[in-house]
Each structure stands twice: as C-alpha cells, then as structure tokens.
C-alpha cells in the first residue's frame, strides 16, 4: 500500500539511502505519481494478498493508513497479514500505523462524531467524491480496536504483536515480529 510513495521516500531519506526500499500498491495511478518523485525506489504494482516476492525477502514491511482498506472482511484481512508475514525474514518486523477505535467510550463517541462530521463536510464540498469519502468513513469507523488488531496479528502467525495508541486513542502503531 505504498500509494504515492511518500512514506517509502521518507524511509529512504531517513536512512540516507542505506536501505533498499521497495514499494507495492495495486493502484497504477498512485504508483505513477510515486515513480515520478524518485528513481531510487522500486515501485511495483501488486495486490497485498498476493505479493510478487519470495518468502523471507524483507526485514521490514510497513503500511501507513491503508490497512483498513484491506479489511473487506476478517478472512481477507487475515490473508493479507499472513502474506506480509510470509515476505518477512525470520525476526523481521511488520509495522502498521492506522486509525483505531478508541478504547475509552467517551473518546470513542467523540471520535465517531468527528469522523462522521468531517466526512459529511467533505461530501458537501466535493459531492463528486462522495463514494470515496463514504468508503473512507466506513473503513475508519469499522476498523479493529488496537487490542483486536494485535490478536489478529498473532492469529496470522506472528511470534509477537503489540501496539501503542496515539492521538488520544484514535491511532495505533502496531508492531509484530515473525
């Protein structure tokens, strides 16, 4: 889920080019934008559930604010996580930055109201994008809570899984080790 490549480019810059960074995404238009930004990173058109890499190819697999888009149903989400695990070397790390349902019921209430209001306003401003914004709203509101997602990572076969919540509980950084 490399999208337009911003996170891949940031990783490459942070490590001064010492890492080989590869980005994969299913969306050809986004990959075209990513490729136009740099020639130092290989961007590959691929589906998350069927990556064109050998088992044990990577030390790190990352996704930022896109895992919820893979969450069509539990089985498909689990399949994608198993595929990410497959491409990691033993001891490799999966890192995921994603929205999450706040555990605190009061914060969760405000979070849900905020998402609905913000997306509603975006739909008013850009009615042609209504389908996309409605999809965004649904993926945010229906994604797993942080604890639930950690359990799913373990179910996918990761040896360890944990998380840290941020932004008072509306975002989580998950890490899992193969």
PDB file of C-alpha atoms in Angstrom:
ATOM      1  CA  UNK A   1       0.000   0.000   0.000  1.00  0.00           C
ATOM      2  CA  UNK A   2       2.767   2.419  -0.994  1.00  0.00           C
ATOM      3  CA  UNK A   3       0.309   4.816  -2.617  1.00  0.00           C
ATOM      4  CA  UNK A   4       2.057   7.898  -3.972  1.00  0.00           C
ATOM      5  CA  UNK A   5       5.304   6.857  -2.289  1.00  0.00           C
ATOM      6  CA  UNK A   6       5.636   9.483   0.420  1.00  0.00           C
ATOM      7  CA  UNK A   7       6.347   7.044   3.278  1.00  0.00           C
ATOM      8  CA  UNK A   8       8.737   4.979   1.128  1.00  0.00           C
ATOM      9  CA  UNK A   9      10.620   8.139   0.158  1.00  0.00           C
ATOM     10  CA  UNK A  10      10.759   9.268   3.809  1.00  0.00           C
ATOM     11  CA  UNK A  11      12.237   5.892   4.858  1.00  0.00           C
ATOM     12  CA  UNK A  12      14.817   6.118   2.100  1.00  0.00           C
ATOM     13  CA  UNK A  13      15.808   9.663   3.157  1.00  0.00           C
ATOM     14  CA  UNK A  14      15.915   8.880   6.891  1.00  0.00           C
ATOM     15  CA  UNK A  15      18.406   6.096   6.274  1.00  0.00           C
ATOM     16  CA  UNK A  16      20.442   8.109   3.785  1.00  0.00           C
ATOM     17  CA  UNK A  17      19.848   5.629   1.007  1.00  0.00           C
ATOM     18  CA  UNK A  18      21.488   2.832   3.038  1.00  0.00           C
ATOM     19  CA  UNK A  19      18.301   0.769   2.816  1.00  0.00           C
ATOM     20  CA  UNK A  20      16.849  -0.828  -0.258  1.00  0.00           C
ATOM     21  CA  UNK A  21      13.237   0.347  -0.169  1.00  0.00           C
ATOM     22  CA  UNK A  22      10.567  -1.282  -2.318  1.00  0.00           C
ATOM     23  CA  UNK A  23       7.002  -0.034  -2.566  1.00  0.00           C
ATOM     24  CA  UNK A  24       3.992  -2.037  -3.720  1.00  0.00           C
ATOM     25  CA  UNK A  25       0.459  -0.894  -4.435  1.00  0.00           C
ATOM     26  CA  UNK A  26      -2.487  -2.055  -6.527  1.00  0.00           C
ATOM     27  CA  UNK A  27      -3.332   1.430  -7.795  1.00  0.00           C
ATOM     28  CA  UNK A  28      -1.469   2.139 -11.048  1.00  0.00           C
ATOM     29  CA  UNK A  29      -2.167   5.902 -10.954  1.00  0.00           C
ATOM     30  CA  UNK A  30      -0.739   6.259  -7.446  1.00  0.00           C
ATOM     31  CA  UNK A  31       2.335   4.247  -8.417  1.00  0.00           C
ATOM     32  CA  UNK A  32       2.852   6.524 -11.415  1.00  0.00           C
ATOM     33  CA  UNK A  33       2.931   9.522  -9.055  1.00  0.00           C
ATOM     34  CA  UNK A  34       5.344   7.674  -6.752  1.00  0.00           C
ATOM     35  CA  UNK A  35       7.680   6.837  -9.629  1.00  0.00           C
ATOM     36  CA  UNK A  36       7.638  10.467 -10.781  1.00  0.00           C
ATOM     37  CA  UNK A  37       9.010  11.534  -7.374  1.00  0.00           C
ATOM     38  CA  UNK A  38      12.103   9.309  -7.294  1.00  0.00           C
ATOM     39  CA  UNK A  39      14.108   6.788  -9.261  1.00  0.00           C
ATOM     40  CA  UNK A  40      15.835   5.429  -6.164  1.00  0.00           C
ATOM     41  CA  UNK A  41      12.928   3.214  -5.089  1.00  0.00           C
ATOM     42  CA  UNK A  42      11.364   0.356  -6.984  1.00  0.00           C
ATOM     43  CA  UNK A  43       7.571   0.659  -7.067  1.00  0.00           C
ATOM     44  CA  UNK A  44       5.714  -2.489  -8.077  1.00  0.00           C
ATOM     45  CA  UNK A  45       2.063  -2.966  -8.978  1.00  0.00           C
ATOM     46  CA  UNK A  46       0.859  -5.772  -6.721  1.00  0.00           C
ATOM     47  CA  UNK A  47      -2.072  -6.858  -4.625  1.00  0.00           C
ATOM     48  CA  UNK A  48      -1.499  -7.116  -0.869  1.00  0.00           C
ATOM     49  CA  UNK A  49      -2.903 -10.633  -0.693  1.00  0.00           C
ATOM     50  CA  UNK A  50      -0.514 -11.906  -3.377  1.00  0.00           C
ATOM     51  CA  UNK A  51       2.838 -10.124  -3.315  1.00  0.00           C
ATOM     52  CA  UNK A  52       5.372 -10.990  -6.054  1.00  0.00           C
ATOM     53  CA  UNK A  53       8.219 -11.627  -3.607  1.00  0.00           C
ATOM     54  CA  UNK A  54       9.825 -14.792  -2.328  1.00  0.00           C
ATOM     55  CA  UNK A  55       9.266 -15.849   1.260  1.00  0.00           C
ATOM     56  CA  UNK A  56      11.722 -14.152   3.597  1.00  0.00           C
ATOM     57  CA  UNK A  57      12.537 -11.247   1.263  1.00  0.00           C
ATOM     58  CA  UNK A  58      12.267  -8.322   3.687  1.00  0.00           C
ATOM     59  CA  UNK A  59      13.483  -7.168   7.091  1.00  0.00           C
ATOM     60  CA  UNK A  60      10.573  -4.749   7.453  1.00  0.00           C
ATOM     61  CA  UNK A  61       7.089  -4.448   5.981  1.00  0.00           C
ATOM     62  CA  UNK A  62       5.215  -1.221   6.707  1.00  0.00           C
ATOM     63  CA  UNK A  63       1.806   0.218   5.996  1.00  0.00           C
ATOM     64  CA  UNK A  64       0.541   3.643   6.976  1.00  0.00           C
ATOM     65  CA  UNK A  65      -3.167   4.461   6.994  1.00  0.00           C
ATOM     66  CA  UNK A  66      -4.088   1.860   4.387  1.00  0.00           C
ATOM     67  CA  UNK A  67      -4.543  -1.420   6.261  1.00  0.00           C
ATOM     68  CA  UNK A  68      -8.169  -0.534   6.891  1.00  0.00           C
ATOM     69  CA  UNK A  69      -8.678  -0.546   3.103  1.00  0.00           C
ATOM     70  CA  UNK A  70      -7.735  -4.242   3.054  1.00  0.00           C
ATOM     71  CA  UNK A  71     -10.312  -5.022   5.735  1.00  0.00           C
ATOM     72  CA  UNK A  72     -13.108  -6.127   3.412  1.00  0.00           C
ATOM     73  CA  UNK A  73     -13.788  -8.959   5.840  1.00  0.00           C
ATOM     74  CA  UNK A  74     -11.876 -10.769   8.575  1.00  0.00           C
ATOM     75  CA  UNK A  75     -10.727 -13.621   6.306  1.00  0.00           C
ATOM     76  CA  UNK A  76      -9.252 -11.252   3.714  1.00  0.00           C
ATOM     77  CA  UNK A  77      -7.599  -9.114   6.379  1.00  0.00           C
ATOM     78  CA  UNK A  78      -6.072 -12.222   7.921  1.00  0.00           C
ATOM     79  CA  UNK A  79      -4.940 -13.388   4.467  1.00  0.00           C
ATOM     80  CA  UNK A  80      -3.152 -10.090   3.798  1.00  0.00           C
ATOM     81  CA  UNK A  81      -1.433 -10.217   7.204  1.00  0.00           C
ATOM     82  CA  UNK A  82      -0.284 -13.794   6.521  1.00  0.00           C
ATOM     83  CA  UNK A  83       1.096 -12.616   3.173  1.00  0.00           C
ATOM     84  CA  UNK A  84       3.023  -9.782   4.849  1.00  0.00           C
ATOM     85  CA  UNK A  85       4.397 -12.304   7.343  1.00  0.00           C
ATOM     86  CA  UNK A  86       5.388 -14.665   4.522  1.00  0.00           C
ATOM     87  CA  UNK A  87       7.534 -11.996   2.854  1.00  0.00           C
ATOM     88  CA  UNK A  88       9.407 -11.191   6.087  1.00  0.00           C
ATOM     89  CA  UNK A  89      12.676 -12.811   7.101  1.00  0.00           C
ATOM     90  CA  UNK A  90      12.672 -14.683  10.412  1.00  0.00           C
ATOM     91  CA  UNK A  91      12.861 -11.957  13.054  1.00  0.00           C
ATOM     92  CA  UNK A  92      11.540  -9.402  10.542  1.00  0.00           C
ATOM     93  CA  UNK A  93       9.100  -6.742  11.686  1.00  0.00           C
ATOM     94  CA  UNK A  94       5.683  -5.719  10.424  1.00  0.00           C
ATOM     95  CA  UNK A  95       4.867  -2.131  11.397  1.00  0.00           C
ATOM     96  CA  UNK A  96       1.421  -0.668  10.882  1.00  0.00           C
ATOM     97  CA  UNK A  97       0.209   2.874  11.528  1.00  0.00           C
ATOM     98  CA  UNK A  98      -3.564   3.018  11.401  1.00  0.00           C
ATOM     99  CA  UNK A  99      -6.671   4.571  12.843  1.00  0.00           C
ATOM    100  CA  UNK A 100      -8.259   2.541  15.598  1.00  0.00           C
ATOM    101  CA  UNK A 101     -11.403   2.613  17.672  1.00  0.00           C
ATOM    102  CA  UNK A 102     -10.580   4.379  20.941  1.00  0.00           C
ATOM    103  CA  UNK A 103     -10.979   2.069  23.939  1.00  0.00           C
ATOM    104  CA  UNK A 104     -12.357   4.882  26.099  1.00  0.00           C
ATOM    105  CA  UNK A 105     -16.128   5.053  25.379  1.00  0.00           C
ATOM    106  CA  UNK A 106     -16.301   8.842  25.744  1.00  0.00           C
ATOM    107  CA  UNK A 107     -13.352   9.428  23.404  1.00  0.00           C
ATOM    108  CA  UNK A 108     -14.803   6.826  21.017  1.00  0.00           C
ATOM    109  CA  UNK A 109     -18.098   8.736  20.938  1.00  0.00           C
ATOM    110  CA  UNK A 110     -16.306  11.987  20.068  1.00  0.00           C
ATOM    111  CA  UNK A 111     -14.080  10.182  17.554  1.00  0.00           C
ATOM    112  CA  UNK A 112     -17.077   8.700  15.728  1.00  0.00           C
ATOM    113  CA  UNK A 113     -18.887  12.056  15.709  1.00  0.00           C
ATOM    114  CA  UNK A 114     -15.772  13.801  14.416  1.00  0.00           C
ATOM    115  CA  UNK A 115     -15.265  11.293  11.575  1.00  0.00           C
ATOM    116  CA  UNK A 116     -18.920  11.464  10.525  1.00  0.00           C
ATOM    117  CA  UNK A 117     -18.933  15.292  10.632  1.00  0.00           C
ATOM    118  CA  UNK A 118     -15.611  15.696   8.812  1.00  0.00           C
ATOM    119  CA  UNK A 119     -16.576  13.253   6.069  1.00  0.00           C
ATOM    120  CA  UNK A 120     -20.026  14.844   5.805  1.00  0.00           C
ATOM    121  CA  UNK A 121     -18.404  18.236   5.227  1.00  0.00           C
ATOM    122  CA  UNK A 122     -16.046  16.772   2.634  1.00  0.00           C
ATOM    123  CA  UNK A 123     -19.047  15.283   0.832  1.00  0.00           C
ATOM    124  CA  UNK A 124     -20.700  18.723   0.765  1.00  0.00           C
ATOM    125  CA  UNK A 125     -17.545  20.383  -0.562  1.00  0.00           C
ATOM    126  CA  UNK A 126     -16.834  17.678  -3.129  1.00  0.00           C
ATOM    127  CA  UNK A 127     -20.017  15.780  -3.992  1.00  0.00           C
ATOM    128  CA  UNK A 128     -18.334  14.013  -6.930  1.00  0.00           C
ATOM    129  CA  UNK A 129     -16.080  12.252  -4.405  1.00  0.00           C
ATOM    130  CA  UNK A 130     -18.973  11.105  -2.207  1.00  0.00           C
ATOM    131  CA  UNK A 131     -18.333   7.397  -2.871  1.00  0.00           C
ATOM    132  CA  UNK A 132     -14.650   7.688  -1.951  1.00  0.00           C
ATOM    133  CA  UNK A 133     -15.318   9.713   1.185  1.00  0.00           C
ATOM    134  CA  UNK A 134     -18.086   7.373   2.302  1.00  0.00           C
ATOM    135  CA  UNK A 135     -15.684   4.450   1.839  1.00  0.00           C
ATOM    136  CA  UNK A 136     -13.094   6.332   3.922  1.00  0.00           C
ATOM    137  CA  UNK A 137     -15.628   6.964   6.692  1.00  0.00           C
ATOM    138  CA  UNK A 138     -16.693   3.323   6.759  1.00  0.00           C
ATOM    139  CA  UNK A 139     -13.156   1.962   6.802  1.00  0.00           C
ATOM    140  CA  UNK A 140     -12.185   4.254   9.675  1.00  0.00           C
ATOM    141  CA  UNK A 141     -15.266   3.549  11.773  1.00  0.00           C
ATOM    142  CA  UNK A 142     -15.261  -0.210  11.155  1.00  0.00           C
ATOM    143  CA  UNK A 143     -11.571  -0.979  11.627  1.00  0.00           C
ATOM    144  CA  UNK A 144     -10.417  -3.024  14.581  1.00  0.00           C
ATOM    145  CA  UNK A 145      -9.682  -1.687  18.005  1.00  0.00           C
ATOM    146  CA  UNK A 146      -5.969  -1.809  18.867  1.00  0.00           C
ATOM    147  CA  UNK A 147      -6.293  -4.873  21.100  1.00  0.00           C
ATOM    148  CA  UNK A 148      -8.365  -6.722  18.475  1.00  0.00           C
ATOM    149  CA  UNK A 149      -5.815  -5.996  15.756  1.00  0.00           C
ATOM    150  CA  UNK A 150      -2.968  -7.247  17.957  1.00  0.00           C
ATOM    151  CA  UNK A 151      -4.878 -10.513  18.413  1.00  0.00           C
ATOM    152  CA  UNK A 152      -5.386 -10.743  14.645  1.00  0.00           C
ATOM    153  CA  UNK A 153      -1.631 -10.318  14.085  1.00  0.00           C
ATOM    154  CA  UNK A 154      -0.959 -13.251  16.406  1.00  0.00           C
ATOM    155  CA  UNK A 155      -3.621 -15.272  14.605  1.00  0.00           C
ATOM    156  CA  UNK A 156      -1.798 -14.523  11.331  1.00  0.00           C
ATOM    157  CA  UNK A 157       1.230 -16.323  12.779  1.00  0.00           C
ATOM    158  CA  UNK A 158       3.404 -13.525  14.084  1.00  0.00           C
ATOM    159  CA  UNK A 159       5.517 -14.554  17.095  1.00  0.00           C
ATOM    160  CA  UNK A 160       4.828 -11.327  18.980  1.00  0.00           C
ATOM    161  CA  UNK A 161       2.436  -8.431  18.467  1.00  0.00           C
ATOM    162  CA  UNK A 162       1.922  -5.196  20.337  1.00  0.00           C
ATOM    163  CA  UNK A 163       0.742  -1.656  19.890  1.00  0.00           C
ATOM    164  CA  UNK A 164       0.965   1.874  21.177  1.00  0.00           C
ATOM    165  CA  UNK A 165      -2.046   4.153  20.873  1.00  0.00           C
ATOM    166  CA  UNK A 166      -1.666   7.820  19.970  1.00  0.00           C
ATOM    167  CA  UNK A 167      -3.883  10.836  19.309  1.00  0.00           C
ATOM    168  CA  UNK A 168      -5.884  10.083  22.291  1.00  0.00           C
ATOM    169  CA  UNK A 169      -6.548   6.517  21.304  1.00  0.00           C
ATOM    170  CA  UNK A 170      -7.696   7.178  17.715  1.00  0.00           C
ATOM    171  CA  UNK A 171      -4.459   5.991  16.069  1.00  0.00           C
ATOM    172  CA  UNK A 172      -2.293   2.978  16.845  1.00  0.00           C
ATOM    173  CA  UNK A 173       1.208   1.900  15.876  1.00  0.00           C
ATOM    174  CA  UNK A 174       1.313  -1.879  15.723  1.00  0.00           C
ATOM    175  CA  UNK A 175       4.476  -3.923  15.592  1.00  0.00           C
ATOM    176  CA  UNK A 176       4.662  -7.660  15.054  1.00  0.00           C
ATOM    177  CA  UNK A 177       7.675  -9.928  14.735  1.00  0.00           C
ATOM    178  CA  UNK A 178       7.896 -13.022  12.567  1.00  0.00           C
TER     179      UNK A 178
END
